[in-house]
XYZ file of C-alpha atoms in Angstrom:
87
model
C -5.783 68.552 -208.252
C -7.297 65.173 -209.129
C -3.799 63.822 -209.835
C -2.562 65.143 -206.491
C -5.548 63.601 -204.717
C -4.787 60.206 -206.279
C -1.100 60.591 -205.425
C -2.020 61.491 -201.853
C -4.195 58.398 -201.506
C -1.420 56.206 -202.957
C 1.128 57.732 -200.590
C -0.982 57.032 -197.518
C -1.667 53.457 -198.656
C 2.080 52.981 -199.099
C 2.866 54.495 -195.695
C 0.307 52.318 -193.931
C 1.766 49.207 -195.573
C 5.226 50.229 -194.365
C 4.230 50.818 -190.747
C 1.478 48.200 -190.323
C 3.745 45.309 -189.333
C 5.555 47.423 -186.733
C 4.181 48.440 -183.338
C 7.086 50.533 -182.081
C 6.882 54.209 -183.198
C 10.669 54.454 -183.548
C 10.724 51.416 -185.828
C 7.845 52.886 -187.810
C 9.756 56.152 -188.318
C 12.873 54.284 -189.371
C 10.864 52.168 -191.801
C 9.274 55.274 -193.338
C 12.627 56.998 -193.841
C 14.221 53.829 -195.221
C 11.298 53.403 -197.604
C 11.479 57.008 -198.792
C 15.228 56.621 -199.309
C 14.633 53.554 -201.505
C 11.971 55.374 -203.507
C 14.059 58.531 -203.899
C 17.101 56.609 -205.113
C 15.178 54.539 -207.641
C 15.841 55.341 -211.324
C 12.208 56.259 -211.963
C 12.001 58.873 -209.214
C 11.462 62.398 -210.489
C 11.207 64.000 -207.068
C 8.305 64.623 -204.752
C 5.054 65.090 -206.647
C 3.793 67.506 -204.013
C 6.911 69.670 -203.854
C 6.961 69.898 -207.646
C 3.268 70.818 -207.740
C 3.741 73.532 -205.115
C 6.544 74.976 -207.239
C 4.526 74.761 -210.438
C 1.601 76.519 -208.773
C 3.293 79.030 -206.436
C 0.133 81.066 -205.771
C -0.948 79.890 -202.298
C -4.587 80.279 -203.333
C -4.247 77.938 -206.313
C -6.034 74.615 -205.703
C -2.930 72.661 -206.780
C -0.752 74.511 -204.292
C -3.330 74.014 -201.562
C -3.547 70.267 -202.249
C 0.244 69.949 -202.157
C 0.483 71.951 -198.949
C -2.274 69.928 -197.273
C -0.390 66.731 -198.082
C 2.886 68.070 -196.673
C 1.170 69.317 -193.509
C -0.471 65.917 -192.996
C 2.875 64.164 -193.427
C 4.519 66.508 -190.913
C 1.700 65.866 -188.462
C 2.053 62.097 -188.829
C 5.847 62.157 -188.494
C 5.597 64.526 -185.542
C 3.150 62.227 -183.815
C 5.411 59.238 -184.336
C 8.464 61.187 -183.170
C 6.638 62.287 -180.040
C 5.511 58.736 -179.330
C 9.065 57.491 -179.917
C 10.405 59.981 -177.393
């Protein structure tokens, strides 16, 4: 759980750095997806830390699964908000 918490904090720092220079929600969304595509296609990428953790700890009551799910729900909320603002 501590690893997932650190990964979550790093993810949100990264996301804020990606969107900070952009004011337009559509541009912010595009920048996020372009950034994720770069990360996912890099040689060191082993997949999404949170998806892997949820699979490793499939019991929904396990703290690791809960931390992974909370991260994914927060990401969906953020992307949904940007998509709504972008029209």
